[in-house]
Amino acid sequence: MAWDFETDPDYQAQLDWVERFVREEVEPADRMYDHPLDMTDPVRNAIIRPLQAQVREKGLWACHLGPELGGQGYGQLKLALLNELIGTTLSGPVVFGTQAPDSGNAEVLAHYGSAELKKTYLEPLLDGQIASCFSMTEPTGGSDPTSFRCRAIRDGDDYVITGEKWFSSNARFASFLIVMAVTDPDADRHRRASMFVVPADTPGIEIIRNVGVTGHAGHEGTHAYVRYNDVRVPAANLLGEEGDGFKVAQVRLGGGRIHHAMRTVALVRRSLDAMLERAVSRETRGRSLGELQLVQEMIADSWIQLEQFRLLVLRTAWKIDQVNDYKQVIKDIAGVKVAMPKVLQDVAGRAVQLHGSLGISTELPFGKYVLEGFHMAIADGATEIHKQSVAKQLLRGVEPAPDLFPSIHVPRLQEAADAKFTDVLAAVSADSAEAN
């Protein structure tokens, strides 16, 4: 039976290097350019590329991917331990080749892309030479793919895509977009849509505007409102079969959700560490904040939430590695997704309170973390939908009570116990009678 919480010593040594590397090299790099995916920025390239080279030399580049895809084959558990260290930095995921949405798009291309698509897009994506965009959400349908309106109509050897997409991540940096569009509006609700690889320079792609996220760095937003005006793409750019869009999305989004959670652990830990420092540094009425009972309660609650959430993330990552199929771990991934925003908002919110006016200022990151909690409650599916998913999975296969009363009704259990030990009770009663 294997059941422990130890990290392999060799990998722990790598993690120790990562912790120093992120603190000394990656965190300062964040302050030197507008966005780490803007490959047209010479300052970005001069700083990021040498850092990526060091990561490759250490064998930590894209470590969640198998060797056949240019990764180390370390799996999701090791990725979780890595992301705990790099998740506080904007550049960290780019430096280590695990940034969203590219990591999820790489998985989709690896599973469903043709040999030509892999050569043209997957290989340079994995090598860090290009960026990509995931274009799924719509202005009218949110993230519910069963209500999408963007259409892809077959025309000979091509598909023609028409419609609008909202919050298409990193479209302005992307060399290609993965677009979900309705191919058969009359099909079963989970068979209506398909996924396509669309080169970014295809005529008809119109970025209406780039939308920013409150608290995120960058002078210009990175989440595009995109209009597809009769965008023509080869039928060979279809990912999987026609109607596979929902299935392809689940492969991609399952990984994205757990990866977001891994990085969120880092933000929660950063918030707690700052609370601890503040508690021993600040005095009020002749006592340190850490001596006040209410502050102690805030610290204790924050640590407990962090540890509970972290263990749920790590166990979910471990389960994914065991079965190598996101669909078999859908309940766990949904549970992680539900827990994530509340833990981040709770702990970061306490950090704001403990730091007072400084906590709400732009000189500390906690306000951004609180808002990021709301972002995490929306990204890759609303929290409420995932709560439903968890409940449905738990209810599946559960047998109803045998009669009016629950199966754990005490009189029922007592009756069963009496029946089970009838002979024992009779023997004890007989012995007692003889003794008397």
Tab-separated table of C-alpha atoms in Angstrom:
chain	number	residue	atom	x	y	z
A	1	MET	CA	0.000	0.000	0.000
A	2	ALA	CA	1.464	3.323	-1.112
A	3	TRP	CA	0.091	6.267	0.840
A	4	ASP	CA	2.433	9.060	1.823
A	5	PHE	CA	3.031	12.770	1.480
A	6	GLU	CA	6.729	12.795	0.631
A	7	THR	CA	8.278	14.294	-2.469
A	8	ASP	CA	10.950	12.326	-4.269
A	9	PRO	CA	14.320	13.716	-3.001
A	10	ASP	CA	15.645	14.359	-6.516
A	11	TYR	CA	12.540	16.283	-7.512
A	12	GLN	CA	12.553	18.146	-4.196
A	13	ALA	CA	16.057	19.325	-5.021
A	14	GLN	CA	14.713	20.675	-8.309
A	15	LEU	CA	11.842	22.382	-6.491
A	16	ASP	CA	14.313	24.021	-4.119
A	17	TRP	CA	16.141	25.394	-7.162
A	18	VAL	CA	12.833	26.598	-8.630
A	19	GLU	CA	11.951	28.459	-5.435
A	20	ARG	CA	15.244	30.385	-5.522
A	21	PHE	CA	15.062	30.898	-9.283
A	22	VAL	CA	11.543	32.326	-9.142
A	23	ARG	CA	12.387	34.657	-6.250
A	24	GLU	CA	15.699	35.901	-7.644
A	25	GLU	CA	15.105	35.867	-11.421
A	26	VAL	CA	11.448	35.533	-12.431
A	27	GLU	CA	9.776	37.902	-9.958
A	28	PRO	CA	12.066	40.840	-10.909
A	29	ALA	CA	11.508	40.051	-14.607
A	30	ASP	CA	7.754	40.607	-14.183
A	31	ARG	CA	8.381	44.320	-13.667
A	32	MET	CA	10.380	44.884	-16.836
A	33	TYR	CA	7.858	44.460	-19.677
A	34	ASP	CA	4.169	44.765	-20.425
A	35	HIS	CA	3.317	41.085	-20.969
A	36	PRO	CA	5.446	37.901	-21.054
A	37	LEU	CA	3.652	36.580	-24.161
A	38	ASP	CA	4.331	39.662	-26.282
A	39	MET	CA	7.063	38.218	-28.484
A	40	THR	CA	7.359	41.484	-30.403
A	41	ASP	CA	8.832	43.141	-27.293
A	42	PRO	CA	12.670	43.045	-27.494
A	43	VAL	CA	13.043	43.609	-23.739
A	44	ARG	CA	10.754	40.669	-23.050
A	45	ASN	CA	12.719	38.436	-25.409
A	46	ALA	CA	16.077	39.491	-23.981
A	47	ILE	CA	14.935	38.568	-20.460
A	48	ILE	CA	12.556	35.630	-20.955
A	49	ARG	CA	14.503	33.508	-23.427
A	50	PRO	CA	17.636	33.074	-21.252
A	51	LEU	CA	15.382	32.145	-18.321
A	52	GLN	CA	13.607	29.558	-20.457
A	53	ALA	CA	16.994	28.156	-21.457
A	54	GLN	CA	17.902	27.655	-17.790
A	55	VAL	CA	14.606	25.843	-17.196
A	56	ARG	CA	15.247	23.551	-20.160
A	57	GLU	CA	18.737	22.815	-18.881
A	58	LYS	CA	17.234	21.784	-15.529
A	59	GLY	CA	14.775	19.444	-17.277
A	60	LEU	CA	11.726	21.381	-16.083
A	61	TRP	CA	10.350	22.684	-19.385
A	62	ALA	CA	6.684	21.725	-20.002
A	63	CYS	CA	7.119	18.981	-17.432
A	64	HIS	CA	3.430	17.987	-17.500
A	65	LEU	CA	3.709	16.774	-21.111
A	66	GLY	CA	5.095	13.427	-22.215
A	67	PRO	CA	8.513	13.154	-23.892
A	68	GLU	CA	6.817	12.595	-27.246
A	69	LEU	CA	5.455	16.148	-26.930
A	70	GLY	CA	8.688	17.753	-25.805
A	71	GLY	CA	7.994	17.546	-22.072
A	72	GLN	CA	9.413	15.525	-19.215
A	73	GLY	CA	6.398	13.277	-18.619
A	74	TYR	CA	6.302	14.256	-14.953
A	75	GLY	CA	2.510	14.327	-14.854
A	76	GLN	CA	0.007	16.480	-12.991
A	77	LEU	CA	1.192	15.848	-9.433
A	78	LYS	CA	4.705	17.095	-10.093
A	79	LEU	CA	3.235	19.967	-12.083
A	80	ALA	CA	1.113	20.892	-9.044
A	81	LEU	CA	4.191	21.060	-6.824
A	82	LEU	CA	5.937	23.182	-9.453
A	83	ASN	CA	2.987	25.533	-9.958
A	84	GLU	CA	2.817	26.174	-6.219
A	85	LEU	CA	6.127	27.952	-6.626
A	86	ILE	CA	5.659	29.779	-9.921
A	87	GLY	CA	1.978	30.721	-9.555
A	88	THR	CA	2.580	34.115	-7.934
A	89	THR	CA	4.359	35.448	-11.031
A	90	LEU	CA	2.934	36.465	-14.392
A	91	SER	CA	6.067	35.296	-16.194
A	92	GLY	CA	6.582	32.038	-14.299
A	93	PRO	CA	4.272	29.853	-16.398
A	94	VAL	CA	5.805	31.274	-19.606
A	95	VAL	CA	9.328	30.667	-18.333
A	96	PHE	CA	8.434	27.048	-17.491
A	97	GLY	CA	6.275	26.365	-20.576
A	98	THR	CA	3.033	25.817	-18.670
A	99	GLN	CA	1.103	29.027	-19.424
A	100	ALA	CA	-2.599	29.168	-20.186
A	101	PRO	CA	-4.179	28.851	-22.663
A	102	ASP	CA	-1.185	27.333	-24.482
A	103	SER	CA	-0.818	24.312	-22.190
A	104	GLY	CA	-4.451	23.313	-22.728
A	105	ASN	CA	-4.311	24.022	-26.452
A	106	ALA	CA	-1.234	21.816	-26.708
A	107	GLU	CA	-3.167	18.955	-25.119
A	108	VAL	CA	-6.007	19.420	-27.605
A	109	LEU	CA	-3.639	19.429	-30.590
A	110	ALA	CA	-1.813	16.395	-29.227
A	111	HIS	CA	-5.046	14.430	-28.842
A	112	TYR	CA	-6.996	15.560	-31.903
A	113	GLY	CA	-4.676	17.354	-34.321
A	114	SER	CA	-3.547	15.864	-37.620
A	115	ALA	CA	0.138	15.270	-38.297
A	116	GLU	CA	0.211	18.487	-40.334
A	117	LEU	CA	-1.429	20.553	-37.589
A	118	LYS	CA	0.996	19.168	-35.024
A	119	LYS	CA	3.978	20.030	-37.176
A	120	THR	CA	2.718	23.516	-38.051
A	121	TYR	CA	1.352	24.589	-34.680
A	122	LEU	CA	2.021	22.127	-31.862
A	123	GLU	CA	5.783	21.871	-32.274
A	124	PRO	CA	6.505	25.630	-32.260
A	125	LEU	CA	3.944	26.108	-29.467
A	126	LEU	CA	5.702	23.568	-27.270
A	127	ASP	CA	9.039	25.109	-28.142
A	128	GLY	CA	7.869	28.497	-26.897
A	129	GLN	CA	8.232	30.131	-30.311
A	130	ILE	CA	4.556	31.108	-30.693
A	131	ALA	CA	1.482	31.764	-28.554
A	132	SER	CA	-2.097	30.599	-29.075
A	133	CYS	CA	-5.659	31.590	-28.242
A	134	PHE	CA	-8.686	29.612	-27.046
A	135	SER	CA	-11.813	31.177	-28.525
A	136	MET	CA	-14.867	29.494	-27.019
A	137	THR	CA	-16.976	31.796	-24.812
A	138	GLU	CA	-19.654	33.915	-26.513
A	139	PRO	CA	-21.228	37.259	-25.578
A	140	THR	CA	-24.743	35.779	-25.500
A	141	GLY	CA	-24.092	32.224	-24.313
A	142	GLY	CA	-21.340	32.716	-21.751
A	143	SER	CA	-19.351	29.516	-21.348
A	144	ASP	CA	-22.281	27.168	-22.031
A	145	PRO	CA	-21.345	25.475	-25.327
A	146	THR	CA	-24.843	24.089	-25.802
A	147	SER	CA	-26.202	27.597	-26.445
A	148	PHE	CA	-23.541	28.935	-28.831
A	149	ARG	CA	-24.499	30.794	-32.008
A	150	CYS	CA	-21.174	31.154	-33.845
A	151	ARG	CA	-21.573	28.958	-36.935
A	152	ALA	CA	-19.181	26.939	-39.078
A	153	ILE	CA	-20.778	25.875	-42.365
A	154	ARG	CA	-19.167	23.319	-44.658
A	155	ASP	CA	-18.368	24.682	-48.107
A	156	GLY	CA	-16.523	22.143	-50.258
A	157	ASP	CA	-13.104	21.498	-48.724
A	158	ASP	CA	-13.512	24.389	-46.277
A	159	TYR	CA	-15.590	25.557	-43.347
A	160	VAL	CA	-16.791	29.157	-43.170
A	161	ILE	CA	-16.977	30.546	-39.622
A	162	THR	CA	-19.305	33.421	-38.786
A	163	GLY	CA	-20.120	34.844	-35.375
A	164	GLU	CA	-18.709	36.477	-32.271
A	165	LYS	CA	-16.577	35.263	-29.381
A	166	TRP	CA	-15.946	36.920	-26.052
A	167	PHE	CA	-12.908	36.836	-23.738
A	168	SER	CA	-10.705	34.965	-26.222
A	169	SER	CA	-7.499	34.736	-24.202
A	170	ASN	CA	-4.305	36.165	-25.735
A	171	ALA	CA	-5.782	36.628	-29.204
A	172	ARG	CA	-3.578	39.656	-29.842
A	173	PHE	CA	-0.423	37.590	-29.270
A	174	ALA	CA	-1.601	34.388	-30.965
A	175	SER	CA	-0.325	32.757	-34.135
A	176	PHE	CA	-3.463	30.600	-34.198
A	177	LEU	CA	-6.821	30.348	-32.465
A	178	ILE	CA	-8.750	27.247	-31.474
A	179	VAL	CA	-12.365	28.153	-32.203
A	180	MET	CA	-15.533	26.336	-31.149
A	181	ALA	CA	-18.428	26.816	-33.589
A	182	VAL	CA	-21.818	25.218	-34.237
A	183	THR	CA	-21.723	22.840	-37.214
A	184	ASP	CA	-25.158	21.237	-36.788
A	185	PRO	CA	-27.717	23.270	-34.793
A	186	ASP	CA	-30.280	20.441	-35.052
A	187	ALA	CA	-28.063	17.751	-33.535
A	188	ASP	CA	-28.140	16.555	-29.933
A	189	ARG	CA	-27.151	19.491	-27.696
A	190	HIS	CA	-23.709	18.004	-27.015
A	191	ARG	CA	-23.087	17.195	-30.680
A	192	ARG	CA	-23.891	20.575	-32.236
A	193	ALA	CA	-20.420	22.143	-32.137
A	194	SER	CA	-16.952	21.415	-33.487
A	195	MET	CA	-13.439	22.726	-32.857
A	196	PHE	CA	-11.166	24.278	-35.483
A	197	VAL	CA	-7.613	25.527	-35.713
A	198	VAL	CA	-7.763	28.994	-37.282
A	199	PRO	CA	-4.511	30.748	-38.297
A	200	ALA	CA	-4.426	34.252	-36.822
A	201	ASP	CA	-3.719	35.843	-40.201
A	202	THR	CA	-6.834	34.362	-41.838
A	203	PRO	CA	-8.910	37.077	-43.558
A	204	GLY	CA	-12.091	37.986	-41.726
A	205	ILE	CA	-10.817	37.770	-38.131
A	206	GLU	CA	-11.704	41.060	-36.467
A	207	ILE	CA	-10.640	41.934	-32.949
A	208	ILE	CA	-13.364	44.379	-31.909
A	209	ARG	CA	-11.439	45.256	-28.757
A	210	ASN	CA	-9.019	43.774	-26.244
A	211	VAL	CA	-10.642	43.616	-22.818
A	212	GLY	CA	-8.610	44.037	-19.659
A	213	VAL	CA	-9.137	42.380	-16.285
A	214	THR	CA	-9.093	44.559	-13.179
A	215	GLY	CA	-5.813	44.075	-11.338
A	216	HIS	CA	-4.044	42.356	-14.224
A	217	ALA	CA	-0.856	43.855	-15.556
A	218	GLY	CA	-0.548	45.294	-19.057
A	219	HIS	CA	-1.420	48.570	-20.714
A	220	GLU	CA	-3.818	46.785	-23.048
A	221	GLY	CA	-6.191	43.953	-22.264
A	222	THR	CA	-5.433	40.419	-23.415
A	223	HIS	CA	-8.963	38.965	-23.542
A	224	ALA	CA	-10.318	39.752	-26.985
A	225	TYR	CA	-13.834	40.377	-28.181
A	226	VAL	CA	-13.563	38.742	-31.613
A	227	ARG	CA	-15.836	38.783	-34.627
A	228	TYR	CA	-15.438	36.083	-37.321
A	229	ASN	CA	-16.586	37.531	-40.642
A	230	ASP	CA	-16.925	34.588	-43.052
A	231	VAL	CA	-13.561	33.197	-41.949
A	232	ARG	CA	-12.622	30.358	-44.269
A	233	VAL	CA	-10.504	27.478	-42.925
A	234	PRO	CA	-9.633	24.114	-44.496
A	235	ALA	CA	-11.714	21.134	-43.388
A	236	ALA	CA	-8.386	19.548	-42.434
A	237	ASN	CA	-8.212	22.049	-39.562
A	238	LEU	CA	-11.119	20.309	-37.823
A	239	LEU	CA	-10.061	18.818	-34.484
A	240	GLY	CA	-11.492	15.328	-34.162
A	241	GLU	CA	-14.749	14.630	-35.954
A	242	GLU	CA	-17.567	17.030	-36.721
A	243	GLY	CA	-19.680	17.341	-33.583
A	244	ASP	CA	-16.766	16.564	-31.233
A	245	GLY	CA	-16.485	20.141	-29.983
A	246	PHE	CA	-17.923	19.478	-26.544
A	247	LYS	CA	-15.735	16.402	-26.060
A	248	VAL	CA	-12.612	18.268	-27.171
A	249	ALA	CA	-13.471	21.155	-24.844
A	250	GLN	CA	-13.705	18.842	-21.839
A	251	VAL	CA	-10.218	17.464	-22.540
A	252	ARG	CA	-8.884	20.985	-22.632
A	253	LEU	CA	-10.889	22.525	-19.797
A	254	GLY	CA	-10.317	19.668	-17.373
A	255	GLY	CA	-6.601	20.367	-17.439
A	256	GLY	CA	-7.119	24.122	-17.360
A	257	ARG	CA	-9.246	23.990	-14.219
A	258	ILE	CA	-6.770	21.966	-12.189
A	259	HIS	CA	-3.859	24.078	-13.451
A	260	HIS	CA	-5.616	27.271	-12.304
A	261	ALA	CA	-6.060	25.662	-8.895
A	262	MET	CA	-2.378	24.731	-8.674
A	263	ARG	CA	-1.358	28.333	-9.273
A	264	THR	CA	-4.004	29.602	-6.855
A	265	VAL	CA	-2.315	27.666	-4.053
A	266	ALA	CA	0.662	29.967	-4.594
A	267	LEU	CA	-1.458	33.118	-4.212
A	268	VAL	CA	-3.100	31.822	-1.037
A	269	ARG	CA	0.268	30.918	0.481
A	270	ARG	CA	1.683	34.325	-0.452
A	271	SER	CA	-1.269	35.967	1.320
A	272	LEU	CA	-0.805	33.857	4.457
A	273	ASP	CA	2.951	34.479	4.571
A	274	ALA	CA	2.306	38.225	4.373
A	275	MET	CA	-0.234	37.971	7.201
A	276	LEU	CA	2.296	36.198	9.399
A	277	GLU	CA	4.954	38.817	8.704
A	278	ARG	CA	2.506	41.624	9.406
A	279	ALA	CA	1.355	40.008	12.653
A	280	VAL	CA	4.854	40.000	14.147
A	281	SER	CA	5.879	43.362	12.673
A	282	ARG	CA	2.980	45.658	13.586
A	283	GLU	CA	2.089	46.764	17.116
A	284	THR	CA	-1.070	48.294	18.495
A	285	ARG	CA	-1.663	49.388	22.109
A	286	GLY	CA	1.690	47.989	23.152
A	287	ARG	CA	1.124	44.500	21.739
A	288	SER	CA	1.950	42.865	18.402
A	289	LEU	CA	-0.985	42.035	16.155
A	290	GLY	CA	-0.048	38.375	16.507
A	291	GLU	CA	-0.889	38.484	20.217
A	292	LEU	CA	-4.489	39.495	19.551
A	293	GLN	CA	-6.972	36.628	19.627
A	294	LEU	CA	-8.972	37.759	16.603
A	295	VAL	CA	-5.795	38.020	14.533
A	296	GLN	CA	-4.764	34.567	15.703
A	297	GLU	CA	-8.167	33.292	14.571
A	298	MET	CA	-7.665	34.888	11.134
A	299	ILE	CA	-4.259	33.256	10.805
A	300	ALA	CA	-5.453	29.830	11.978
A	301	ASP	CA	-8.492	29.846	9.670
A	302	SER	CA	-6.304	30.868	6.733
A	303	TRP	CA	-3.770	28.102	7.323
A	304	ILE	CA	-6.491	25.464	7.662
A	305	GLN	CA	-8.179	26.571	4.431
A	306	LEU	CA	-4.863	26.591	2.586
A	307	GLU	CA	-3.912	23.101	3.740
A	308	GLN	CA	-7.344	21.640	2.974
A	309	PHE	CA	-7.385	23.190	-0.491
A	310	ARG	CA	-3.800	22.206	-1.263
A	311	LEU	CA	-4.403	18.583	-0.315
A	312	LEU	CA	-7.542	18.468	-2.486
A	313	VAL	CA	-5.547	19.866	-5.425
A	314	LEU	CA	-2.668	17.419	-4.941
A	315	ARG	CA	-4.944	14.409	-4.567
A	316	THR	CA	-6.882	15.406	-7.689
A	317	ALA	CA	-3.626	15.785	-9.625
A	318	TRP	CA	-2.533	12.358	-8.370
A	319	LYS	CA	-5.825	10.790	-9.473
A	320	ILE	CA	-5.466	12.300	-12.948
A	321	ASP	CA	-2.021	10.728	-13.229
A	322	GLN	CA	-3.403	7.348	-12.134
A	323	VAL	CA	-6.168	7.144	-14.762
A	324	ASN	CA	-4.800	9.519	-17.434
A	325	ASP	CA	-8.347	10.609	-18.236
A	326	TYR	CA	-9.892	13.883	-17.053
A	327	LYS	CA	-13.409	12.499	-17.509
A	328	GLN	CA	-12.853	9.897	-14.790
A	329	VAL	CA	-11.863	12.615	-12.325
A	330	ILE	CA	-14.602	15.078	-13.250
A	331	LYS	CA	-16.082	15.220	-9.731
A	332	ASP	CA	-12.720	15.977	-8.132
A	333	ILE	CA	-11.823	18.634	-10.697
A	334	ALA	CA	-15.224	20.278	-10.238
A	335	GLY	CA	-14.742	20.209	-6.458
A	336	VAL	CA	-11.375	21.911	-6.782
A	337	LYS	CA	-12.927	24.507	-9.067
A	338	VAL	CA	-15.655	25.239	-6.499
A	339	ALA	CA	-13.258	25.517	-3.545
A	340	MET	CA	-10.712	27.697	-5.349
A	341	PRO	CA	-12.379	31.150	-5.435
A	342	LYS	CA	-13.641	31.042	-1.838
A	343	VAL	CA	-10.274	30.052	-0.374
A	344	LEU	CA	-8.460	32.763	-2.323
A	345	GLN	CA	-11.030	35.447	-1.491
A	346	ASP	CA	-11.166	34.477	2.200
A	347	VAL	CA	-7.421	34.410	2.811
A	348	ALA	CA	-6.555	37.390	0.606
A	349	GLY	CA	-9.443	39.302	2.183
A	350	ARG	CA	-8.023	38.676	5.659
A	351	ALA	CA	-4.626	39.828	4.404
A	352	VAL	CA	-6.249	43.069	3.225
A	353	GLN	CA	-7.852	43.579	6.642
A	354	LEU	CA	-4.652	42.869	8.547
A	355	HIS	CA	-2.679	45.366	6.448
A	356	GLY	CA	-5.271	48.121	6.804
A	357	SER	CA	-5.107	50.989	4.305
A	358	LEU	CA	-1.895	49.576	2.861
A	359	GLY	CA	-3.778	46.345	2.137
A	360	ILE	CA	-6.270	48.050	-0.169
A	361	SER	CA	-3.605	50.099	-1.922
A	362	THR	CA	-1.944	49.235	-5.217
A	363	GLU	CA	1.348	48.922	-3.332
A	364	LEU	CA	0.339	45.424	-2.189
A	365	PRO	CA	-1.234	42.673	-4.324
A	366	PHE	CA	-4.087	41.554	-2.075
A	367	GLY	CA	-6.830	43.577	-3.740
A	368	LYS	CA	-5.803	41.988	-7.017
A	369	TYR	CA	-5.907	38.542	-5.394
A	370	VAL	CA	-9.451	39.126	-4.081
A	371	LEU	CA	-10.620	40.106	-7.563
A	372	GLU	CA	-8.743	37.149	-9.003
A	373	GLY	CA	-10.936	34.998	-6.792
A	374	PHE	CA	-13.969	36.306	-8.667
A	375	HIS	CA	-12.128	35.644	-11.930
A	376	MET	CA	-11.520	32.038	-10.858
A	377	ALA	CA	-15.229	31.697	-10.019
A	378	ILE	CA	-16.053	32.496	-13.657
A	379	ALA	CA	-13.161	31.161	-15.744
A	380	ASP	CA	-13.637	27.706	-17.302
A	381	GLY	CA	-17.249	27.511	-16.143
A	382	ALA	CA	-19.152	29.233	-13.346
A	383	THR	CA	-18.810	27.901	-9.804
A	384	GLU	CA	-22.556	27.236	-9.591
A	385	ILE	CA	-22.409	24.865	-12.567
A	386	HIS	CA	-19.559	22.928	-10.986
A	387	LYS	CA	-21.471	22.595	-7.732
A	388	GLN	CA	-24.264	20.996	-9.729
A	389	SER	CA	-21.729	18.700	-11.378
A	390	VAL	CA	-20.339	17.562	-8.025
A	391	ALA	CA	-23.834	16.881	-6.681
A	392	LYS	CA	-24.900	14.959	-9.785
A	393	GLN	CA	-21.786	12.794	-9.642
A	394	LEU	CA	-22.343	12.057	-5.954
A	395	LEU	CA	-26.020	11.228	-6.480
A	396	ARG	CA	-25.343	8.899	-9.386
A	397	GLY	CA	-25.979	5.273	-8.404
A	398	VAL	CA	-27.159	6.049	-4.858
A	399	GLU	CA	-29.943	3.703	-3.744
A	400	PRO	CA	-33.042	5.201	-2.057
A	401	ALA	CA	-33.942	4.268	1.509
A	402	PRO	CA	-35.609	0.836	1.770
A	403	ASP	CA	-38.793	2.304	3.311
A	404	LEU	CA	-40.132	5.388	5.038
A	405	PHE	CA	-37.110	5.755	7.336
A	406	PRO	CA	-33.417	6.322	6.430
A	407	SER	CA	-31.060	3.377	6.288
A	408	ILE	CA	-29.201	4.757	9.339
A	409	HIS	CA	-32.428	5.024	11.407
A	410	VAL	CA	-31.400	3.925	14.907
A	411	PRO	CA	-34.395	1.578	15.548
A	412	ARG	CA	-33.636	-0.175	12.230
A	413	LEU	CA	-29.974	-0.618	13.163
A	414	GLN	CA	-30.867	-1.842	16.629
A	415	GLU	CA	-33.290	-4.413	15.201
A	416	ALA	CA	-30.592	-5.646	12.792
A	417	ALA	CA	-28.034	-5.847	15.585
A	418	ASP	CA	-30.455	-7.794	17.806
A	419	ALA	CA	-31.075	-10.246	14.968
A	420	LYS	CA	-27.354	-10.649	14.289
A	421	PHE	CA	-26.530	-11.485	17.894
A	422	THR	CA	-29.652	-13.529	18.779
A	423	ASP	CA	-27.617	-16.629	19.559
A	424	VAL	CA	-25.122	-14.665	21.660
A	425	LEU	CA	-27.888	-13.038	23.679
A	426	ALA	CA	-29.626	-16.392	24.178
A	427	ALA	CA	-26.415	-18.018	25.363
A	428	VAL	CA	-25.631	-15.190	27.774
A	429	SER	CA	-29.196	-15.338	29.104
A	430	ALA	CA	-28.943	-19.119	29.612
A	431	ASP	CA	-25.622	-18.805	31.434
A	432	SER	CA	-27.072	-16.111	33.642
A	433	ALA	CA	-30.076	-18.301	34.482
A	434	GLU	CA	-27.861	-21.276	35.428
A	435	ALA	CA	-25.693	-19.052	37.608
A	436	ASN	CA	-28.746	-17.932	39.483
